[in-house]
PDB file of C-alpha atoms and ligand atoms in Angstrom:
ATOM      1  CA  MET A   1     -14.520  -0.242  14.583  1.00 94.00           C
ATOM      2  CA  LYS A   2     -13.335  -1.618  11.251  1.00 98.00           C
ATOM      3  CA  LYS A   3      -9.571  -1.820  10.870  1.00 98.00           C
ATOM      4  CA  ILE A   4      -7.530  -1.008   7.769  1.00 98.00           C
ATOM      5  CA  LEU A   5      -3.978  -2.307   7.616  1.00 98.00           C
ATOM      6  CA  ILE A   6      -1.825   0.045   5.540  1.00 98.00           C
ATOM      7  CA  ILE A   7       1.397  -1.644   4.402  1.00 99.00           C
ATOM      8  CA  ASN A   8       4.300   0.174   2.816  1.00 98.00           C
ATOM      9  CA  GLY A   9       7.316  -1.654   1.452  1.00 98.00           C
ATOM     10  CA  PRO A  10      11.016  -0.906   1.063  1.00 98.00           C
ATOM     11  CA  ASN A  11      12.376   2.633   0.914  1.00 98.00           C
ATOM     12  CA  ILE A  12       8.979   4.193   1.625  1.00 98.00           C
ATOM     13  CA  ASN A  13      10.524   5.181   5.003  1.00 98.00           C
ATOM     14  CA  MET A  14      12.836   7.428   2.912  1.00 97.00           C
ATOM     15  CA  LEU A  15       9.986   9.515   1.504  1.00 98.00           C
ATOM     16  CA  GLY A  16      10.973  13.225   1.303  1.00 96.00           C
ATOM     17  CA  ILE A  17      14.593  12.228   0.857  1.00 96.00           C
ATOM     18  CA  ARG A  18      14.462   9.668  -1.957  1.00 96.00           C
ATOM     19  CA  GLU A  19      13.909  10.978  -5.499  1.00 94.00           C
ATOM     20  CA  PRO A  20      11.616  13.815  -4.435  1.00 96.00           C
ATOM     21  CA  GLY A  21      10.872  14.597  -8.104  1.00 95.00           C
ATOM     22  CA  ILE A  22       9.149  11.208  -8.341  1.00 96.00           C
ATOM     23  CA  TYR A  23       7.883  10.557  -4.809  1.00 97.00           C
ATOM     24  CA  GLY A  24       7.357  14.074  -3.491  1.00 95.00           C
ATOM     25  CA  GLN A  25       8.739  16.187  -0.652  1.00 96.00           C
ATOM     26  CA  GLN A  26       6.664  14.780   2.172  1.00 97.00           C
ATOM     27  CA  SER A  27       7.994  12.270   4.704  1.00 98.00           C
ATOM     28  CA  TYR A  28       6.762   8.825   5.666  1.00 98.00           C
ATOM     29  CA  ALA A  29       5.623  10.335   9.005  1.00 98.00           C
ATOM     30  CA  ALA A  30       3.449  12.725   7.009  1.00 98.00           C
ATOM     31  CA  LEU A  31       2.034   9.808   5.049  1.00 98.00           C
ATOM     32  CA  VAL A  32       1.115   8.008   8.301  1.00 98.00           C
ATOM     33  CA  ASP A  33      -0.585  11.211   9.543  1.00 98.00           C
ATOM     34  CA  TYR A  34      -2.465  11.514   6.294  1.00 98.00           C
ATOM     35  CA  VAL A  35      -3.791   7.945   6.151  1.00 98.00           C
ATOM     36  CA  THR A  36      -4.651   7.947   9.857  1.00 98.00           C
ATOM     37  CA  GLY A  37      -6.643  11.140   9.269  1.00 98.00           C
ATOM     38  CA  VAL A  38      -8.494   9.714   6.299  1.00 98.00           C
ATOM     39  CA  CYS A  39      -9.390   6.616   8.295  1.00 98.00           C
ATOM     40  CA  ARG A  40     -10.537   8.688  11.232  1.00 98.00           C
ATOM     41  CA  GLU A  41     -12.805  10.763   8.923  1.00 98.00           C
ATOM     42  CA  HIS A  42     -14.519   7.510   7.951  1.00 98.00           C
ATOM     43  CA  GLY A  43     -14.689   6.053  11.421  1.00 98.00           C
ATOM     44  CA  LEU A  44     -12.000   3.466  10.612  1.00 98.00           C
ATOM     45  CA  GLU A  45      -8.963   2.394  12.607  1.00 98.00           C
ATOM     46  CA  ALA A  46      -5.636   2.734  10.775  1.00 98.00           C
ATOM     47  CA  ASP A  47      -2.830   0.267  11.463  1.00 98.00           C
ATOM     48  CA  CYS A  48       0.271   1.444   9.609  1.00 98.00           C
ATOM     49  CA  PHE A  49       3.175  -0.890   8.917  1.00 98.00           C
ATOM     50  CA  GLN A  50       6.403  -0.277   6.922  1.00 98.00           C
ATOM     51  CA  SER A  51       9.231  -2.643   6.327  1.00 98.00           C
ATOM     52  CA  ASN A  52      12.210  -2.991   4.058  1.00 98.00           C
ATOM     53  CA  HIS A  53      12.041  -6.794   4.409  1.00 98.00           C
ATOM     54  CA  GLU A  54       9.953  -9.062   2.237  1.00 98.00           C
ATOM     55  CA  GLY A  55       9.482 -11.748   4.930  1.00 98.00           C
ATOM     56  CA  ALA A  56       8.407  -9.126   7.505  1.00 98.00           C
ATOM     57  CA  ILE A  57       5.680  -7.973   5.062  1.00 99.00           C
ATOM     58  CA  VAL A  58       4.549 -11.597   4.535  1.00 99.00           C
ATOM     59  CA  ASP A  59       4.483 -12.035   8.342  1.00 98.00           C
ATOM     60  CA  ARG A  60       2.444  -8.864   8.808  1.00 98.00           C
ATOM     61  CA  ILE A  61      -0.126  -9.928   6.162  1.00 98.00           C
ATOM     62  CA  GLN A  62      -0.479 -13.339   7.823  1.00 98.00           C
ATOM     63  CA  ALA A  63      -0.926 -11.658  11.245  1.00 98.00           C
ATOM     64  CA  ALA A  64      -3.800  -9.649   9.796  1.00 98.00           C
ATOM     65  CA  TYR A  65      -5.869 -12.775   9.307  1.00 98.00           C
ATOM     66  CA  GLY A  66      -8.948 -12.529  11.517  1.00 96.00           C
ATOM     67  CA  ASP A  67      -7.921  -9.003  12.578  1.00 97.00           C
ATOM     68  CA  ALA A  68      -7.914  -6.459   9.715  1.00 98.00           C
ATOM     69  CA  ASP A  69     -10.998  -5.841   7.569  1.00 98.00           C
ATOM     70  CA  GLY A  70      -9.090  -4.405   4.626  1.00 98.00           C
ATOM     71  CA  ILE A  71      -5.526  -3.918   3.408  1.00 98.00           C
ATOM     72  CA  VAL A  72      -4.024  -1.007   1.505  1.00 99.00           C
ATOM     73  CA  ILE A  73      -0.678  -2.012   0.186  1.00 99.00           C
ATOM     74  CA  ASN A  74       2.195  -0.258  -1.566  1.00 98.00           C
ATOM     75  CA  PRO A  75       4.704  -3.096  -1.842  1.00 98.00           C
ATOM     76  CA  ALA A  76       7.188  -0.658  -3.418  1.00 98.00           C
ATOM     77  CA  ALA A  77       9.959  -2.542  -5.281  1.00 98.00           C
ATOM     78  CA  TYR A  78       8.576  -5.908  -4.109  1.00 98.00           C
ATOM     79  CA  THR A  79       5.524  -5.158  -6.257  1.00 98.00           C
ATOM     80  CA  HIS A  80       7.513  -6.251  -9.288  1.00 98.00           C
ATOM     81  CA  THR A  81       9.241  -9.300  -7.822  1.00 98.00           C
ATOM     82  CA  SER A  82       7.402 -10.839  -4.942  1.00 98.00           C
ATOM     83  CA  VAL A  83       5.301 -13.952  -5.449  1.00 98.00           C
ATOM     84  CA  ALA A  84       5.491 -14.426  -1.628  1.00 98.00           C
ATOM     85  CA  ILE A  85       3.552 -11.203  -0.961  1.00 98.00           C
ATOM     86  CA  LEU A  86       1.047 -12.190  -3.681  1.00 98.00           C
ATOM     87  CA  ASP A  87       0.566 -15.586  -2.046  1.00 98.00           C
ATOM     88  CA  ALA A  88       0.241 -14.063   1.441  1.00 98.00           C
ATOM     89  CA  LEU A  89      -2.549 -11.745   0.231  1.00 98.00           C
ATOM     90  CA  LYS A  90      -4.318 -14.684  -1.398  1.00 98.00           C
ATOM     91  CA  ALA A  91      -3.834 -16.799   1.732  1.00 98.00           C
ATOM     92  CA  VAL A  92      -5.630 -14.378   4.086  1.00 98.00           C
ATOM     93  CA  SER A  93      -8.346 -13.383   1.577  1.00 97.00           C
ATOM     94  CA  ILE A  94      -8.708  -9.911   3.123  1.00 98.00           C
ATOM     95  CA  PRO A  95      -9.879  -7.423   0.564  1.00 98.00           C
ATOM     96  CA  ALA A  96      -6.814  -5.487  -0.626  1.00 98.00           C
ATOM     97  CA  VAL A  97      -6.127  -2.471  -2.775  1.00 98.00           C
ATOM     98  CA  GLU A  98      -2.747  -1.648  -4.325  1.00 98.00           C
ATOM     99  CA  VAL A  99      -1.270   1.883  -4.273  1.00 98.00           C
ATOM    100  CA  HIS A 100       1.720   3.498  -5.886  1.00 98.00           C
ATOM    101  CA  LEU A 101       2.750   7.093  -5.393  1.00 98.00           C
ATOM    102  CA  SER A 102       4.117   7.278  -8.916  1.00 98.00           C
ATOM    103  CA  ASP A 103       2.536   6.192 -12.169  1.00 98.00           C
ATOM    104  CA  VAL A 104       4.367   2.889 -12.572  1.00 98.00           C
ATOM    105  CA  SER A 105       2.766   2.308 -15.951  1.00 96.00           C
ATOM    106  CA  ALA A 106       4.616   5.354 -17.364  1.00 96.00           C
ATOM    107  CA  ARG A 107       8.034   4.259 -15.935  1.00 97.00           C
ATOM    108  CA  GLU A 108      10.562   1.525 -16.772  1.00 97.00           C
ATOM    109  CA  ASP A 109       9.211  -1.709 -18.258  1.00 97.00           C
ATOM    110  CA  PHE A 110      10.211  -3.675 -15.153  1.00 96.00           C
ATOM    111  CA  ARG A 111       7.726  -1.618 -13.112  1.00 98.00           C
ATOM    112  CA  HIS A 112       4.824  -2.651 -15.362  1.00 97.00           C
ATOM    113  CA  ILE A 113       4.379  -6.066 -13.804  1.00 97.00           C
ATOM    114  CA  SER A 114       2.724  -6.270 -10.389  1.00 98.00           C
ATOM    115  CA  TYR A 115       2.509  -9.588  -8.616  1.00 98.00           C
ATOM    116  CA  ALA A 116       0.759  -8.259  -5.491  1.00 98.00           C
ATOM    117  CA  GLY A 117      -1.715  -6.474  -7.742  1.00 98.00           C
ATOM    118  CA  MET A 118      -2.988  -9.857  -8.938  1.00 98.00           C
ATOM    119  CA  ALA A 119      -4.501 -10.364  -5.445  1.00 98.00           C
ATOM    120  CA  CYS A 120      -5.891  -6.817  -5.209  1.00 98.00           C
ATOM    121  CA  GLN A 121      -9.334  -5.494  -6.055  1.00 98.00           C
ATOM    122  CA  THR A 122      -7.908  -2.509  -7.883  1.00 98.00           C
ATOM    123  CA  THR A 123      -4.873  -0.215  -8.110  1.00 98.00           C
ATOM    124  CA  PHE A 124      -4.339   3.525  -7.750  1.00 98.00           C
ATOM    125  CA  ALA A 125      -1.008   4.687  -9.150  1.00 98.00           C
ATOM    126  CA  GLY A 126       0.303   8.160  -9.797  1.00 98.00           C
ATOM    127  CA  TYR A 127      -1.862  10.116  -7.385  1.00 98.00           C
ATOM    128  CA  GLY A 128       0.750  10.566  -4.583  1.00 97.00           C
ATOM    129  CA  PHE A 129      -0.740  10.492  -1.096  1.00 98.00           C
ATOM    130  CA  ASP A 130      -4.292  10.863  -2.603  1.00 98.00           C
ATOM    131  CA  GLY A 131      -3.971   7.304  -3.930  1.00 98.00           C
ATOM    132  CA  TYR A 132      -4.133   6.076  -0.330  1.00 98.00           C
ATOM    133  CA  ARG A 133      -7.373   7.958   0.231  1.00 98.00           C
ATOM    134  CA  MET A 134      -8.776   6.566  -2.996  1.00 98.00           C
ATOM    135  CA  ALA A 135      -7.810   3.039  -1.824  1.00 98.00           C
ATOM    136  CA  ILE A 136      -9.369   3.452   1.638  1.00 98.00           C
ATOM    137  CA  GLU A 137     -12.558   4.868   0.140  1.00 98.00           C
ATOM    138  CA  TYR A 138     -12.645   2.062  -2.477  1.00 98.00           C
ATOM    139  CA  LEU A 139     -12.439  -0.544   0.301  1.00 98.00           C
ATOM    140  CA  LEU A 140     -15.202   1.206   2.214  1.00 97.00           C
ATOM    141  CA  GLU A 141     -17.501   1.496  -0.767  1.00 97.00           C
ATOM    142  CA  HIS A 142     -16.965  -1.876  -2.327  1.00 96.00           C
ATOM    143  CA  CYS A 143     -15.444  -4.379   0.087  1.00 93.00           C
ATOM    144  CA  ILE A 144     -15.999  -3.879   3.790  1.00 90.00           C
TER     145      ILE A 144
HETATM  146  C1  LIG B   1       6.458   2.667  -5.865  1.00 57.66           C
HETATM  147  C2  LIG B   1       6.854   2.299  -7.280  1.00 57.66           C
HETATM  148  C3  LIG B   1       7.862   1.164  -7.267  1.00 57.66           C
HETATM  149  O1  LIG B   1       8.205   0.820  -8.628  1.00 57.66           O
HETATM  150  C4  LIG B   1       9.127   1.572  -6.594  1.00 57.66           C
HETATM  151  O2  LIG B   1      10.032   0.511  -6.508  1.00 57.66           O
HETATM  152  C5  LIG B   1       8.843   2.147  -5.190  1.00 57.66           C
HETATM  153  C6  LIG B   1       7.670   2.976  -5.003  1.00 57.66           C
HETATM  154  C7  LIG B   1       5.537   3.901  -5.814  1.00 57.66           C
HETATM  155  O3  LIG B   1       4.940   4.095  -4.720  1.00 57.66           O
HETATM  156  O4  LIG B   1       5.448   4.643  -6.785  1.00 57.66           O
HETATM  157  O5  LIG B   1       9.640   1.951  -4.323  1.00 57.66           O
HETATM  158  O6  LIG B   1       5.748   1.572  -5.305  1.00 57.66           O
END
């Protein structure tokens, strides 16, 4: 069975509590249920990881080498700052797709740059949970 690693960065564990007008009412547990269900529908194994720590995300990407077939990543705030996450994605060369719950292109200027996105096949932003489905289906159709 092919394995998709779904990585969520800082404050995504606060979904449902943090700025619900931007990120929605549903919890991180609901997101895990959702992506696990999408993967199951497609006969894929979902491995969900969330961390508030940049180095832990780098470690998890490195650990995926030789293990995961695709990566769906919402690096959250580290999107806009982390060359380390960009380099980790490049290092393992696992096909990756970037997701954001909100439409980062329509928000503050500092959210318009994405380092991690430079190592990703494509980005889905502004579709809420559906963006994760789009990312999983993109990987399936184009990359794995
Ligand atoms: C986010 C957008 C980022 O700018 C922000 O820092 C987040 C979440 C999103 O999913 O919309 O934490 O990645």
